[in-house]
Short mmCIF file of C-alpha atoms in Angstrom, two decimals:
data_model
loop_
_atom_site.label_atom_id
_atom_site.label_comp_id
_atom_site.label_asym_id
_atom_site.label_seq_id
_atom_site.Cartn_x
_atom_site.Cartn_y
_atom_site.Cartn_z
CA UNK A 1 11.96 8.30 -4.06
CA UNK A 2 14.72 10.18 -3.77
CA UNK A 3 15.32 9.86 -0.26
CA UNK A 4 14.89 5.94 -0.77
CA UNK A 5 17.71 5.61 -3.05
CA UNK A 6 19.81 7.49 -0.61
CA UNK A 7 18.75 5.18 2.15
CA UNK A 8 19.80 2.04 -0.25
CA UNK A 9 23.08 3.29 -1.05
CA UNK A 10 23.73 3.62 2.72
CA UNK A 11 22.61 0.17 2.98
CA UNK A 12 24.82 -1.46 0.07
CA UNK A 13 27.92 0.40 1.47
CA UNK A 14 27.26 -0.91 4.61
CA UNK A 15 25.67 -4.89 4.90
CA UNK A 16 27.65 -5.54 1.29
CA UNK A 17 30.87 -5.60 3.35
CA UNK A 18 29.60 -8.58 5.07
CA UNK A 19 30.27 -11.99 3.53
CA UNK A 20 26.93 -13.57 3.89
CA UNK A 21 24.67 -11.57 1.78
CA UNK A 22 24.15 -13.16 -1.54
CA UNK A 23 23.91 -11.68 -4.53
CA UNK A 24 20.20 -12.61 -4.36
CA UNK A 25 19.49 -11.07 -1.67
CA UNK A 26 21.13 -7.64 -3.55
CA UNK A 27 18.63 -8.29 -6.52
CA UNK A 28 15.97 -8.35 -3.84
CA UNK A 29 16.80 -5.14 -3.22
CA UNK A 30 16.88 -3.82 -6.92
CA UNK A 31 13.90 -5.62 -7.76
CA UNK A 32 12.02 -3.93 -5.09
CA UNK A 33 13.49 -0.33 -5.70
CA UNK A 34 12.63 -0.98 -9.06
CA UNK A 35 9.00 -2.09 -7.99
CA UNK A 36 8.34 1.23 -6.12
CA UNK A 37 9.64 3.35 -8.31
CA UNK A 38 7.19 1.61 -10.96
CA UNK A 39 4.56 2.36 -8.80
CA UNK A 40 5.03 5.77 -8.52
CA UNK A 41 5.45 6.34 -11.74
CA UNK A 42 1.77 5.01 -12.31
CA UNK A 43 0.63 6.58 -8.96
CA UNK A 44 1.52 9.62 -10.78
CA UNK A 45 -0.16 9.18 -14.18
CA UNK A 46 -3.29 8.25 -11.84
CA UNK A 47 -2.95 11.54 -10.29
CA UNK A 48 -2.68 13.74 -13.79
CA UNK A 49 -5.88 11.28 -14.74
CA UNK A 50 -7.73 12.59 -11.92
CA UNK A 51 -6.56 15.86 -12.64
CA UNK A 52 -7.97 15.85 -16.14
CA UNK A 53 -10.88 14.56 -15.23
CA UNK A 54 -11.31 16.84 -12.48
CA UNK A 55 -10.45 19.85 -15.04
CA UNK A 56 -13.36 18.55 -17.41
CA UNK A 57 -15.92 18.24 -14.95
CA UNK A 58 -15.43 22.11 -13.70
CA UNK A 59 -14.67 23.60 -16.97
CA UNK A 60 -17.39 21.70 -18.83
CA UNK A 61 -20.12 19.69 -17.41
CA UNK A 62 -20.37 22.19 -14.70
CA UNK A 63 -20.33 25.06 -17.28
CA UNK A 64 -22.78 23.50 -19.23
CA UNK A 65 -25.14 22.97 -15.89
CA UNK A 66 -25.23 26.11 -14.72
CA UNK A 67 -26.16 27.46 -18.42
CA UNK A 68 -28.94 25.42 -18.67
CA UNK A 69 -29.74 26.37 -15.10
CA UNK A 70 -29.51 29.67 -15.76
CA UNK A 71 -31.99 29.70 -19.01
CA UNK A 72 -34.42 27.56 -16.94
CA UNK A 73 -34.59 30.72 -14.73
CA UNK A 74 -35.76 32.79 -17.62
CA UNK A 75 -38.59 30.97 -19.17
CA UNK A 76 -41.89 32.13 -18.98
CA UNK A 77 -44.08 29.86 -16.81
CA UNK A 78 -48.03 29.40 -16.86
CA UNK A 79 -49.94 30.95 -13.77
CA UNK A 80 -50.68 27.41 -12.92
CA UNK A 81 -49.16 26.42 -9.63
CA UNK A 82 -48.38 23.01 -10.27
CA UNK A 83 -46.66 23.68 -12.78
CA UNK A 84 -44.48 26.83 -11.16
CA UNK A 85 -43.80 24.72 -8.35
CA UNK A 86 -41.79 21.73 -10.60
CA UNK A 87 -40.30 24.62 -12.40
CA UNK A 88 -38.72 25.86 -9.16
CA UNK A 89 -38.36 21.69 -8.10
CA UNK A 90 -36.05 21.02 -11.22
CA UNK A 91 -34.09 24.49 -10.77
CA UNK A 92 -33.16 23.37 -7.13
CA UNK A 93 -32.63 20.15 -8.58
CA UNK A 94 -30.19 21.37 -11.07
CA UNK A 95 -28.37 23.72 -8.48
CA UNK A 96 -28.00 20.57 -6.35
CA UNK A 97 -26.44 18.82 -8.75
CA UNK A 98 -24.26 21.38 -9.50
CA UNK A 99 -22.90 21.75 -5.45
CA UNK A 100 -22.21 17.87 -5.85
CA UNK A 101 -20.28 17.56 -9.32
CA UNK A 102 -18.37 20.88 -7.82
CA UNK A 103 -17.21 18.55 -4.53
CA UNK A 104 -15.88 15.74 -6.70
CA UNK A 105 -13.15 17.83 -8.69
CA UNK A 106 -11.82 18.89 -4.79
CA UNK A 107 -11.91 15.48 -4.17
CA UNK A 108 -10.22 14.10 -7.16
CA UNK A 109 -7.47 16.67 -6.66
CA UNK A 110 -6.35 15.65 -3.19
CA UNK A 111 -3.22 13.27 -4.07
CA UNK A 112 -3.03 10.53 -1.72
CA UNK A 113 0.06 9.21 -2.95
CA UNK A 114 2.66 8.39 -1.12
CA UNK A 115 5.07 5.60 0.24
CA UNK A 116 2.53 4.12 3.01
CA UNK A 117 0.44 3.42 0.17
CA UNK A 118 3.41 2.02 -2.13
CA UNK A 119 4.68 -0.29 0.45
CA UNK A 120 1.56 -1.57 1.72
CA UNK A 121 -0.04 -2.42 -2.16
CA UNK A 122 3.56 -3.90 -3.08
CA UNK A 123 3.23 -6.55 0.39
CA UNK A 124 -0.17 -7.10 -0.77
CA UNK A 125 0.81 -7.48 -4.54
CA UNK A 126 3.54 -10.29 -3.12
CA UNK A 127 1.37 -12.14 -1.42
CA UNK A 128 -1.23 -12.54 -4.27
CA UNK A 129 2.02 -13.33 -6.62
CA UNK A 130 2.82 -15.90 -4.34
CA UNK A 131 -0.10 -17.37 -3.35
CA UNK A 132 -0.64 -18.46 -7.04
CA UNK A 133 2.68 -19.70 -7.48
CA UNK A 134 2.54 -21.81 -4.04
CA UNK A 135 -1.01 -22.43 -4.25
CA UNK A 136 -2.07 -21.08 -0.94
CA UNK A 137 -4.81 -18.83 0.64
CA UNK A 138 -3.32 -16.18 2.60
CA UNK A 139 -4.78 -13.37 4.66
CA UNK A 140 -3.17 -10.19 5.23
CA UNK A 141 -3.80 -7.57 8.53
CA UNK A 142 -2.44 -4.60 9.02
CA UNK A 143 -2.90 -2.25 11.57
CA UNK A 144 -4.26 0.56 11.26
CA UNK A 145 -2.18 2.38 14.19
CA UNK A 146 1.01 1.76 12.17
CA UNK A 147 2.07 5.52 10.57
CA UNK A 148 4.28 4.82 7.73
CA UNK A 149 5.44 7.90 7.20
CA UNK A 150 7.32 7.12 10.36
CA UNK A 151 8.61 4.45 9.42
CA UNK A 152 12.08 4.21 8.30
CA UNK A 153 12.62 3.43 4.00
CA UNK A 154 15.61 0.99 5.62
CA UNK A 155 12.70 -0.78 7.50
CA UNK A 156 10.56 -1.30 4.83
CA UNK A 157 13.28 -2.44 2.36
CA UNK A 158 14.41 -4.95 4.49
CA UNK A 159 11.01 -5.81 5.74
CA UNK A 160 10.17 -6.84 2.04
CA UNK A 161 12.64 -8.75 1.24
CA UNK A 162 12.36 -10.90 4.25
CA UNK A 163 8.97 -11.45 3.74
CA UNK A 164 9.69 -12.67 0.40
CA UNK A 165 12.62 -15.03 1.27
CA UNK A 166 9.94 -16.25 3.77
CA UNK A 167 7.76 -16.89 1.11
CA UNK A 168 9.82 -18.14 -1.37
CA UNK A 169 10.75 -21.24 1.49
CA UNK A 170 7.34 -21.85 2.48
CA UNK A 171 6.61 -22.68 -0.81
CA UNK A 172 10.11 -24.62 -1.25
CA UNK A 173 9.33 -27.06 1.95
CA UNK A 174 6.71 -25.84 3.98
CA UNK A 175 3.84 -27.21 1.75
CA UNK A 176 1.31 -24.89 3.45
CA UNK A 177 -2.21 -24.30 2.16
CA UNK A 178 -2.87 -21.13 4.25
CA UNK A 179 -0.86 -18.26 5.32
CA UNK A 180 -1.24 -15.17 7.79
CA UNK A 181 0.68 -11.75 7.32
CA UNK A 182 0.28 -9.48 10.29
CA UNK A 183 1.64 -5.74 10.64
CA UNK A 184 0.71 -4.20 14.31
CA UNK A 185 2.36 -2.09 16.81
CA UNK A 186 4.03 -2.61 20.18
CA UNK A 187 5.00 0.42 21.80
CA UNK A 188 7.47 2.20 19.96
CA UNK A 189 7.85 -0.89 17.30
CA UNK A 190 6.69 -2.37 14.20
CA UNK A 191 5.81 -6.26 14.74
CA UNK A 192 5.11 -8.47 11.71
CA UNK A 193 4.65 -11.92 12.54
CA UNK A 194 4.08 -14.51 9.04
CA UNK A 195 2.59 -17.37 10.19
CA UNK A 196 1.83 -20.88 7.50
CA UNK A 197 -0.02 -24.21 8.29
CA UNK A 198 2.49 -26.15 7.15
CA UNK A 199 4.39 -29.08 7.81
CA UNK A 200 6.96 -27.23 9.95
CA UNK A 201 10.05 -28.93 11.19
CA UNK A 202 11.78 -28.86 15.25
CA UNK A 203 13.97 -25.58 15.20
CA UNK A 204 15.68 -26.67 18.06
CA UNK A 205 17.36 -29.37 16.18
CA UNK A 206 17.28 -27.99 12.81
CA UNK A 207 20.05 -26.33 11.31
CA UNK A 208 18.47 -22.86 10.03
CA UNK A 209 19.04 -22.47 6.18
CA UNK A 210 20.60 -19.26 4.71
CA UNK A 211 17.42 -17.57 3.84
CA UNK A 212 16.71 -17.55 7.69
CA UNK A 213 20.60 -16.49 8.89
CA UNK A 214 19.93 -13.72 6.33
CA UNK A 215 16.51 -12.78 7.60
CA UNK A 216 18.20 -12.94 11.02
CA UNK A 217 21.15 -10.86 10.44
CA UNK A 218 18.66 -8.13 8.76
CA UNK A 219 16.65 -7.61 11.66
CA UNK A 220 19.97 -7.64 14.03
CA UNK A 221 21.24 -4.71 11.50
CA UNK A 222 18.23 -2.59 12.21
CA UNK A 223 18.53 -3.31 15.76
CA UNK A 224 15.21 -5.51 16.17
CA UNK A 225 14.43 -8.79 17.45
CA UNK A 226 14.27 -11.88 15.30
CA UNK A 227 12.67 -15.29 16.78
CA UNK A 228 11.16 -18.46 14.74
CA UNK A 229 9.16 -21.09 16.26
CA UNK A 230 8.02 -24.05 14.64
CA UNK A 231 6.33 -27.51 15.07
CA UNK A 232 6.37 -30.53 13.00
CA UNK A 233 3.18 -31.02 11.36
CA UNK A 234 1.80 -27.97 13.03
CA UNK A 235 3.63 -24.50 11.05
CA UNK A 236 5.83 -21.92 11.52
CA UNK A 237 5.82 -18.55 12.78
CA UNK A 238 8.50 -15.77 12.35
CA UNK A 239 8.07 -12.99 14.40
CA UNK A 240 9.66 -9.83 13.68
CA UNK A 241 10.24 -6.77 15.76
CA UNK A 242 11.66 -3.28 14.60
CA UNK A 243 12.30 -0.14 15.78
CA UNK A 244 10.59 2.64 13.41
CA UNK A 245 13.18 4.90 13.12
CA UNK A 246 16.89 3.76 13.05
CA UNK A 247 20.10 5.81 13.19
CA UNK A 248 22.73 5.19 10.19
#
């Protein structure tokens, strides 16, 4: 978290010198630092839950298992075989149980937070937001050779707040009923491509609104490649290419 509010002072010193980001666009920015550091904070409370839990489980069910295990071992059973053979059935049983309540405390401790996770459940959190609001199904891929622990905190603040400008006009004048979000890799690069089924307009003729110039300049920033294609009646697709890394 730390290292992302570095990253976004860097940025503000940097694109705020330029006249065409709005002041929008810098509560984007907030909102979304704001957002992750939300979700950490409950990431973390998750974590100490777990942790409890975990705690409990060892220190008392466990406990109380192997006790009653334990006295099992010491009662004084009939000569009748039957009988010695569920005896020994249930103690197995019982030590069984034990070896798998003792796995699930390891695996309640191992903290799988991090910012992959964040970034991903906040794109997937926008698009359900969204979807709501502009009454549209939507369908969201993302790759699962994409390491975003590689991938720059610049990139993903920037990626987000394209993706909602994007959203924010499809639902303004697109008037699409379904919508497809798609994170993958090309070589060294991060592609996302958000595609709608709406009524779409001729970009060769079309003057490109300020949301787009600003989703444009973004991508030129980070040194990636920006390029929108649309047909009337027949959607719009942004495609979006970035380098993982980038050098302030």
């Amino acid at each position: 978290m730390i290292a992302l509010k570095t990253y976004y002072k860097l940025l503000n010193s940097s694109e705020r010198m330029h006249s065409g980001e709005t002041a929008q666009q810098k509560a984007t920015e907030e909102i979304y630092l704001l957002t992750l550091e939300q979700q950490a904070i409950l990431e973390e409370k998750k974590v100490q839950e777990r942790n409890r839990i975990s705690q409990e489980l060892h220190d008392g069910i466990l406990g109380k298992l192997f006790g009653t295990r334990i006295n099992l071992g010491f009662l004084e059973i009939t000569k009748d075989k039957k009988i010695q053979e569920q005896h020994q059935y249930y103690l197995e049983e019982l030590q069984d149980i034990e070896k798998e309540i003792r796995d699930v405390p390891h695996q309640l401790n191992t903290d799988t937070t991090n910012t992959d996770i964040n970034f991903t459940n906040l794109i997937a959190q926008l698009l359900q937001d969204k979807s709501i609001l502009g009454n549209f199904k939507y369908e969201l891929t993302i790759s699962e050779q994409i390491s975003w622990k590689t991938v720059n905190e610049l990139v993903k603040v920037n990626l987000y707040c394209i993706i909602q400008e994007s959203l924010k006009n499809i639902i303004k004048h697109a008037n699409a009923s379904q919508i497809l979000l798609v994170f993958s890799m090309e070589q060294e690069c991060l592609v996302v491509e958000l595609t709608d089924n709406g009524i779409g307009f001729n970009s060769n003729k079309t003057t490109k609104g300020i949301g787009l110039k600003n989703a444009h300049s973004r991508i030129q920033k980070l040194n990636g490649k920006f390029h929108l294609s649309s047909v009337i009646n027949q959607g719009t697709s942004i495609h979006n290419q970035l380098p993982i890394t980038i050098t302030i």
